[in-house]
Amino acid sequence: MRLYTPSNPTPSSDVKAPMQDIRYALRSLRKQPLFTLIAVLTLTLGIGANTAIFSLVYQILLRPLPYGDADRLVFVWNAYPLMGLEQASVSIPDYIDRRTQAEAVEDATLFTGRALNIAEGGQAEQVRGLAVTPSFFSTLGRQPALGRGFSEDEAKPGADRQVILAHGLWRSRFGGDASVVGRDIRINGEAFKVVGVLPANFELPGRDIGALIPFAFTAQQMSDAGRGNEFSQMIARLRPGASIDQVNSQIKTIVTRNVERLPSSADFVRTSGFTGFARPIRDQLVGDTREPLVVLQLGVLFVLFIACANVANLLLMRATGRGRELAIRTTLGAGQGRLVRQMLTEGVVLSLLGGIAGLAVGFAGVRALIALTTTQVPGSTDATLHLPVLAFTLVLAVLTGLVFGIVPAIAVIRGNTNTLLKEDATRGSAGRGTGVLRAALVVGETAVALMLLVGAGLLIKSFARLQQVDPGFERENVLTAQLSLPATRYAQPADRAAFWSRLLEKTQQIPGVTSAGTTTNVPFNGNVSSGSYSIVGYTPAPGEARPHARQEVVGGDYFRSMQIPLIEGRVFHPGDSLDSPQVAVVDRYLAERYFKGRSAVGQEIQRGGPDSPKIRIVGVVGTINSIDLGLPVTKERIYRPVTQQAPGGGALVLKTALDPAQLVSQVRAAVQQIDPEQPVFDVRTMKEWVDRSLEIRRAPTTLLTIFGAVALLLSAIGIYGVLAYGVSQRVREFGIRQALGANPRSILSLVLAQGIRRVGLGIAIGLAGALWLSTYLESLLFGVSARDLPVFAAVTLVLFSVAIVACYVPARRATRIDPMVALRDA
């Protein structure tokens, strides 16, 4: 084995030297299997966690979106800022105006959700669908994999019986049979012709979309009468070189033009602040997940830093123990550059081994992260180890190896060859500079661990506070099930009302059901219906926006099933029929806002113009939070009876005395008895809906807590390792001290003091860093200050206690050194 490099290497030796370094590093690591195993496992944990989180970061924030020229795609929304609506859907006239009059827009599409009941080749199945304009494919720059898109002639009422299947539905329902294109399938009780199948990587703007159908506009919807009927979303493709600011400016011009043409709308536009705006498609799809992902990526980088610090300390101790070997190599002609390169090579080899194992951990971690949440950003379920993620892991492994490999390399550079040659090979000792390096690493990892633990502590306390928020309804033992009635079979309000009435009657007879109701808006299911209304006898003050409320249609014993308390008046009863005067129940928020100091019962409201029917308020119920438990309720709610509104879609709500999961099959059977072609979907308990709404906060809380616990463990190991090694290096010193009369207590204090000084410095730096870092968590916190003193104090106490234990073990060992044995072996 060659121990040195010639002073004038030939070109061939320049090529062979790195390979020699690698082979030497592998042999050296193989001779110390325990050291290698600990170092590789430590790096596997750090690199694997980073790989897993970066897979999501890449998939959601960084990857190219699978659309043609995706940087030119924007969502276009309406907004009513003076009414508290910062983002609203788009009406059909708004879409037409912006597509035809905004010069910055090259193409645009409008789409809206549809519930599609597919009864083809077996049991009926509810599929989430999208009704899209024919321009959907040209706007997104994609085409079906099989068949074709929709034509303009097919986007007309009566001619819109075509369907394009999403790839997943095509595979699961039709077995991937290409001959399905051109065939008719039964949807919502009618024959629809399959004209295409989407490719597997076609990401639709929505979750779990199974099929597309043409979006057919009626003449009424396209007229000015359709303005304000906002139930659709718009995506536009900007012209090359056009900017979002230009689109926004042109939308404002269109609004001004319409106000001039329709002066009756001027007051509403002025008091509501009505406008429109564009938002980049990636920003829209990412939503609120950007900040949690960035926080998690920063957290795992901290974990990796601690892992690197521990491995660097291991390598430093190993290098110190190899001092005599390195000195001999230097004497035989190996220059410092060659020795440094050897140290760096060993570090990189270690990190690459950890990186390879980290890929497996990262892949498993990605699957676990996806399973952790069911509310997915479109495309996030496809997160995996893509080539950029693999490249990230490789670069991370190499950089990691260089980072902790440089520490023993510095020790080699500063080493004293003559001194090392005079020492016994079995008793290499560390110099002052090396000791400072080890101490600095302990201080650094302690500081970083504290920062991670503070972040985790703040999120845990915030999440606990969030779970204590009363949503205003009962979440335990409440089962919900969604249904959508096809318009072809339930065209008349009386038919729909009869279906809901029969369903309530049958489900109330299920053993274990204590009450049954229906609603069009299950809390936290993502469906929000709202609209303007007026109060008879109330005129908004000049410049004040018209009243605007969440609006919901309920039936049966909905309020009893949800345990929403009745405050005043009554709830709905069977006498509130289609032929009786229209009635409504409002929440406490509305009553206190507009009828403070007097009763809201008996007052009248209107939806629409002054000639619209008057609706009498017959009761007031408690206010519920159905959007986000982390935000206060800022909008009132109006309930209408299903017997007077008879919606085509809604949800069954059952209060049960048993485990709700036991009743699912009986609920499905009850629906099948009424209509064999009517599927039931989104069957969940109310607790599951609430938990689902908290996932955007639960995931970072859980993961950062895990990262904090790992950081705490690694820091304790690092502190223990450094002190234990220090004790082993000072055996002779401790023997002499005891021979001169030092008692075990003084030895214990000496070692503990050394460890505590380093830990204390790390905690001080960590507290300063945590104060700075916590400001970035403010948007994720609820009911907790970013500088919450109890959290900072508790985390500091926990870390300090663990550190004391880590210091005590080697300190106690120092007191047990036999002076005679230490002096004899010195």
Short mmCIF file of N, CA, C and O in Angstrom, two decimals, residues 174-241:
data_model
loop_
_atom_site.label_atom_id
_atom_site.label_comp_id
_atom_site.label_asym_id
_atom_site.label_seq_id
_atom_site.Cartn_x
_atom_site.Cartn_y
_atom_site.Cartn_z
N PHE A 174 -63.18 1.07 -16.58
CA PHE A 174 -63.30 0.47 -17.91
C PHE A 174 -62.08 -0.38 -18.28
O PHE A 174 -61.93 -0.75 -19.45
N GLY A 175 -61.22 -0.64 -17.31
CA GLY A 175 -60.12 -1.56 -17.53
C GLY A 175 -59.10 -1.10 -18.56
O GLY A 175 -58.37 -1.92 -19.13
N GLY A 176 -59.04 0.22 -18.83
CA GLY A 176 -58.09 0.72 -19.81
C GLY A 176 -58.42 0.30 -21.24
O GLY A 176 -57.51 0.24 -22.08
N ASP A 177 -59.68 0.02 -21.50
CA ASP A 177 -60.11 -0.43 -22.83
C ASP A 177 -60.21 0.76 -23.78
O ASP A 177 -61.07 1.63 -23.60
N ALA A 178 -59.35 0.80 -24.80
CA ALA A 178 -59.34 1.92 -25.74
C ALA A 178 -60.62 1.97 -26.57
O ALA A 178 -60.99 3.03 -27.08
N SER A 179 -61.32 0.84 -26.70
CA SER A 179 -62.53 0.83 -27.52
C SER A 179 -63.70 1.55 -26.87
O SER A 179 -64.75 1.71 -27.50
N VAL A 180 -63.52 1.99 -25.60
CA VAL A 180 -64.61 2.74 -24.96
C VAL A 180 -64.83 4.08 -25.65
O VAL A 180 -65.93 4.64 -25.61
N VAL A 181 -63.78 4.61 -26.31
CA VAL A 181 -63.92 5.86 -27.05
C VAL A 181 -64.86 5.62 -28.23
O VAL A 181 -64.66 4.72 -29.04
N GLY A 182 -65.91 6.43 -28.30
CA GLY A 182 -66.92 6.27 -29.34
C GLY A 182 -68.17 5.58 -28.85
O GLY A 182 -69.21 5.61 -29.53
N ARG A 183 -68.10 4.95 -27.65
CA ARG A 183 -69.26 4.27 -27.08
C ARG A 183 -70.06 5.21 -26.20
O ARG A 183 -69.56 6.24 -25.75
N ASP A 184 -71.31 4.83 -25.94
CA ASP A 184 -72.16 5.56 -25.01
C ASP A 184 -72.09 4.91 -23.64
O ASP A 184 -72.07 3.67 -23.52
N ILE A 185 -72.03 5.75 -22.60
CA ILE A 185 -72.13 5.26 -21.22
C ILE A 185 -73.23 6.05 -20.53
O ILE A 185 -73.57 7.15 -20.93
N ARG A 186 -73.78 5.48 -19.46
CA ARG A 186 -74.93 6.09 -18.78
C ARG A 186 -74.45 6.98 -17.64
O ARG A 186 -73.82 6.51 -16.70
N ILE A 187 -74.73 8.28 -17.78
CA ILE A 187 -74.36 9.26 -16.76
C ILE A 187 -75.60 10.08 -16.40
O ILE A 187 -76.27 10.62 -17.28
N ASN A 188 -75.89 10.15 -15.11
CA ASN A 188 -77.05 10.90 -14.62
C ASN A 188 -78.33 10.48 -15.34
O ASN A 188 -79.19 11.29 -15.66
N GLY A 189 -78.41 9.19 -15.64
CA GLY A 189 -79.62 8.65 -16.25
C GLY A 189 -79.72 8.87 -17.74
O GLY A 189 -80.76 8.54 -18.34
N GLU A 190 -78.67 9.40 -18.39
CA GLU A 190 -78.71 9.66 -19.83
C GLU A 190 -77.48 9.06 -20.50
O GLU A 190 -76.47 8.76 -19.85
N ALA A 191 -77.58 8.91 -21.83
CA ALA A 191 -76.47 8.37 -22.61
C ALA A 191 -75.50 9.48 -22.97
O ALA A 191 -75.89 10.48 -23.58
N PHE A 192 -74.23 9.31 -22.59
CA PHE A 192 -73.16 10.24 -22.94
C PHE A 192 -72.15 9.49 -23.81
O PHE A 192 -71.77 8.36 -23.50
N LYS A 193 -71.71 10.11 -24.88
CA LYS A 193 -70.74 9.50 -25.77
C LYS A 193 -69.32 9.82 -25.29
O LYS A 193 -68.96 10.98 -25.08
N VAL A 194 -68.51 8.79 -25.12
CA VAL A 194 -67.12 8.97 -24.73
C VAL A 194 -66.33 9.43 -25.96
O VAL A 194 -66.23 8.70 -26.95
N VAL A 195 -65.78 10.63 -25.92
CA VAL A 195 -65.04 11.16 -27.07
C VAL A 195 -63.54 11.22 -26.83
O VAL A 195 -62.78 11.50 -27.76
N GLY A 196 -63.10 10.95 -25.60
CA GLY A 196 -61.66 11.01 -25.35
C GLY A 196 -61.28 10.48 -23.98
O GLY A 196 -62.14 10.26 -23.11
N VAL A 197 -59.99 10.26 -23.81
CA VAL A 197 -59.40 9.83 -22.53
C VAL A 197 -58.17 10.69 -22.28
O VAL A 197 -57.34 10.87 -23.18
N LEU A 198 -58.05 11.23 -21.07
CA LEU A 198 -56.92 12.09 -20.74
C LEU A 198 -55.66 11.26 -20.48
O LEU A 198 -55.75 10.11 -20.02
N PRO A 199 -54.49 11.82 -20.74
CA PRO A 199 -53.24 11.11 -20.40
C PRO A 199 -53.07 11.00 -18.89
O PRO A 199 -53.69 11.76 -18.12
N ALA A 200 -52.23 10.07 -18.47
CA ALA A 200 -52.04 9.82 -17.04
C ALA A 200 -51.49 11.03 -16.31
O ALA A 200 -51.78 11.25 -15.13
N ASN A 201 -50.67 11.85 -16.98
CA ASN A 201 -50.03 13.00 -16.31
C ASN A 201 -50.79 14.30 -16.54
O ASN A 201 -50.23 15.38 -16.36
N PHE A 202 -52.05 14.23 -16.94
CA PHE A 202 -52.85 15.44 -17.13
C PHE A 202 -53.40 15.85 -15.76
O PHE A 202 -54.27 15.19 -15.20
N GLU A 203 -52.87 16.93 -15.22
CA GLU A 203 -53.30 17.37 -13.90
C GLU A 203 -54.46 18.35 -14.04
O GLU A 203 -54.31 19.42 -14.61
N LEU A 204 -55.59 17.95 -13.51
CA LEU A 204 -56.80 18.76 -13.59
C LEU A 204 -56.86 19.72 -12.42
O LEU A 204 -56.36 19.44 -11.33
N PRO A 205 -57.47 20.89 -12.61
CA PRO A 205 -57.55 21.89 -11.53
C PRO A 205 -58.63 21.53 -10.51
O PRO A 205 -59.65 22.19 -10.38
N GLY A 206 -58.38 20.46 -9.80
CA GLY A 206 -59.32 20.00 -8.79
C GLY A 206 -58.89 18.63 -8.31
O GLY A 206 -58.09 17.94 -8.94
N ARG A 207 -59.43 18.20 -7.18
CA ARG A 207 -59.05 16.91 -6.60
C ARG A 207 -60.00 15.81 -7.05
O ARG A 207 -61.21 16.00 -7.11
N ASP A 208 -59.42 14.66 -7.38
CA ASP A 208 -60.18 13.43 -7.65
C ASP A 208 -61.19 13.61 -8.77
O ASP A 208 -62.31 13.10 -8.70
N ILE A 209 -60.83 14.35 -9.81
CA ILE A 209 -61.72 14.53 -10.96
C ILE A 209 -61.70 13.27 -11.82
O ILE A 209 -60.63 12.79 -12.19
N GLY A 210 -62.90 12.74 -12.14
CA GLY A 210 -62.98 11.51 -12.90
C GLY A 210 -63.35 11.70 -14.36
O GLY A 210 -63.08 10.83 -15.18
N ALA A 211 -64.00 12.81 -14.70
CA ALA A 211 -64.47 12.98 -16.08
C ALA A 211 -64.74 14.45 -16.37
O ALA A 211 -64.96 15.26 -15.45
N LEU A 212 -64.71 14.79 -17.66
CA LEU A 212 -65.03 16.13 -18.14
C LEU A 212 -66.26 16.04 -19.05
O LEU A 212 -66.40 15.09 -19.83
N ILE A 213 -67.13 17.05 -18.96
CA ILE A 213 -68.26 17.17 -19.87
C ILE A 213 -68.28 18.60 -20.40
O ILE A 213 -67.66 19.50 -19.80
N PRO A 214 -68.96 18.87 -21.52
CA PRO A 214 -68.99 20.24 -22.05
C PRO A 214 -69.76 21.18 -21.12
O PRO A 214 -70.74 20.79 -20.48
N PHE A 215 -69.27 22.42 -21.04
CA PHE A 215 -69.93 23.46 -20.27
C PHE A 215 -70.81 24.24 -21.25
O PHE A 215 -70.33 25.05 -22.03
N ALA A 216 -72.10 23.96 -21.21
CA ALA A 216 -73.04 24.59 -22.15
C ALA A 216 -73.70 25.80 -21.49
O ALA A 216 -74.33 25.69 -20.44
N PHE A 217 -73.53 26.98 -22.10
CA PHE A 217 -74.12 28.21 -21.57
C PHE A 217 -75.52 28.41 -22.16
O PHE A 217 -75.72 28.25 -23.37
N THR A 218 -76.46 28.76 -21.31
CA THR A 218 -77.78 29.15 -21.81
C THR A 218 -77.76 30.64 -22.14
O THR A 218 -76.87 31.39 -21.70
N ALA A 219 -78.75 31.07 -22.93
CA ALA A 219 -78.84 32.50 -23.28
C ALA A 219 -79.02 33.34 -22.04
O ALA A 219 -78.47 34.45 -21.93
N GLN A 220 -79.79 32.84 -21.07
CA GLN A 220 -80.00 33.57 -19.82
C GLN A 220 -78.69 33.75 -19.07
O GLN A 220 -78.39 34.82 -18.55
N GLN A 221 -77.86 32.68 -19.01
CA GLN A 221 -76.59 32.75 -18.28
C GLN A 221 -75.61 33.72 -18.94
O GLN A 221 -74.82 34.37 -18.25
N MET A 222 -75.67 33.85 -20.25
CA MET A 222 -74.73 34.74 -20.95
C MET A 222 -75.19 36.19 -20.96
O MET A 222 -74.41 37.08 -21.30
N SER A 223 -76.43 36.44 -20.58
CA SER A 223 -76.95 37.81 -20.58
C SER A 223 -76.53 38.54 -19.32
O SER A 223 -75.95 37.95 -18.39
N ASP A 224 -76.84 39.84 -19.26
CA ASP A 224 -76.51 40.62 -18.07
C ASP A 224 -77.22 40.10 -16.83
O ASP A 224 -76.78 40.34 -15.70
N ALA A 225 -78.32 39.38 -17.03
CA ALA A 225 -79.03 38.80 -15.89
C ALA A 225 -78.18 37.74 -15.18
O ALA A 225 -78.43 37.42 -14.01
N GLY A 226 -77.19 37.20 -15.89
CA GLY A 226 -76.32 36.19 -15.28
C GLY A 226 -75.19 36.77 -14.45
O GLY A 226 -74.46 36.01 -13.79
N ARG A 227 -75.02 38.09 -14.45
CA ARG A 227 -73.96 38.70 -13.64
C ARG A 227 -74.30 38.52 -12.15
O ARG A 227 -75.43 38.72 -11.74
N GLY A 228 -73.31 38.16 -11.40
CA GLY A 228 -73.52 37.90 -9.98
C GLY A 228 -73.80 36.44 -9.67
O GLY A 228 -73.69 36.01 -8.52
N ASN A 229 -74.15 35.66 -10.70
CA ASN A 229 -74.34 34.22 -10.51
C ASN A 229 -72.99 33.54 -10.71
O ASN A 229 -72.66 33.03 -11.78
N GLU A 230 -72.21 33.52 -9.65
CA GLU A 230 -70.80 33.15 -9.73
C GLU A 230 -70.58 31.76 -9.14
O GLU A 230 -70.58 31.60 -7.92
N PHE A 231 -70.39 30.78 -10.01
CA PHE A 231 -70.21 29.41 -9.55
C PHE A 231 -69.10 28.70 -10.33
O PHE A 231 -68.97 27.48 -10.24
N SER A 232 -68.29 29.45 -11.08
CA SER A 232 -67.30 28.83 -11.96
C SER A 232 -65.92 29.44 -11.74
O SER A 232 -65.78 30.50 -11.13
N GLN A 233 -64.92 28.74 -12.24
CA GLN A 233 -63.54 29.21 -12.16
C GLN A 233 -62.98 29.43 -13.57
O GLN A 233 -63.37 28.73 -14.50
N MET A 234 -62.07 30.39 -13.68
CA MET A 234 -61.53 30.78 -14.98
C MET A 234 -60.01 30.69 -14.98
O MET A 234 -59.35 31.11 -14.03
N ILE A 235 -59.47 30.09 -16.03
CA ILE A 235 -58.03 30.09 -16.27
C ILE A 235 -57.79 30.77 -17.61
O ILE A 235 -58.48 30.48 -18.59
N ALA A 236 -56.83 31.68 -17.64
CA ALA A 236 -56.51 32.41 -18.88
C ALA A 236 -55.05 32.16 -19.26
O ALA A 236 -54.20 31.95 -18.39
N ARG A 237 -54.80 32.18 -20.54
CA ARG A 237 -53.43 32.12 -21.06
C ARG A 237 -53.07 33.51 -21.56
O ARG A 237 -53.76 34.06 -22.42
N LEU A 238 -52.03 34.10 -20.99
CA LEU A 238 -51.61 35.44 -21.38
C LEU A 238 -50.89 35.41 -22.72
O LEU A 238 -50.24 34.42 -23.09
N ARG A 239 -50.99 36.50 -23.43
CA ARG A 239 -50.24 36.63 -24.68
C ARG A 239 -48.74 36.72 -24.36
O ARG A 239 -48.37 37.18 -23.27
N PRO A 240 -47.88 36.30 -25.25
CA PRO A 240 -46.44 36.42 -24.99
C PRO A 240 -46.06 37.86 -24.67
O PRO A 240 -46.43 38.78 -25.38
N GLY A 241 -45.36 38.03 -23.56
CA GLY A 241 -44.93 39.35 -23.15
C GLY A 241 -45.91 40.09 -22.27
O GLY A 241 -45.57 41.12 -21.67
#
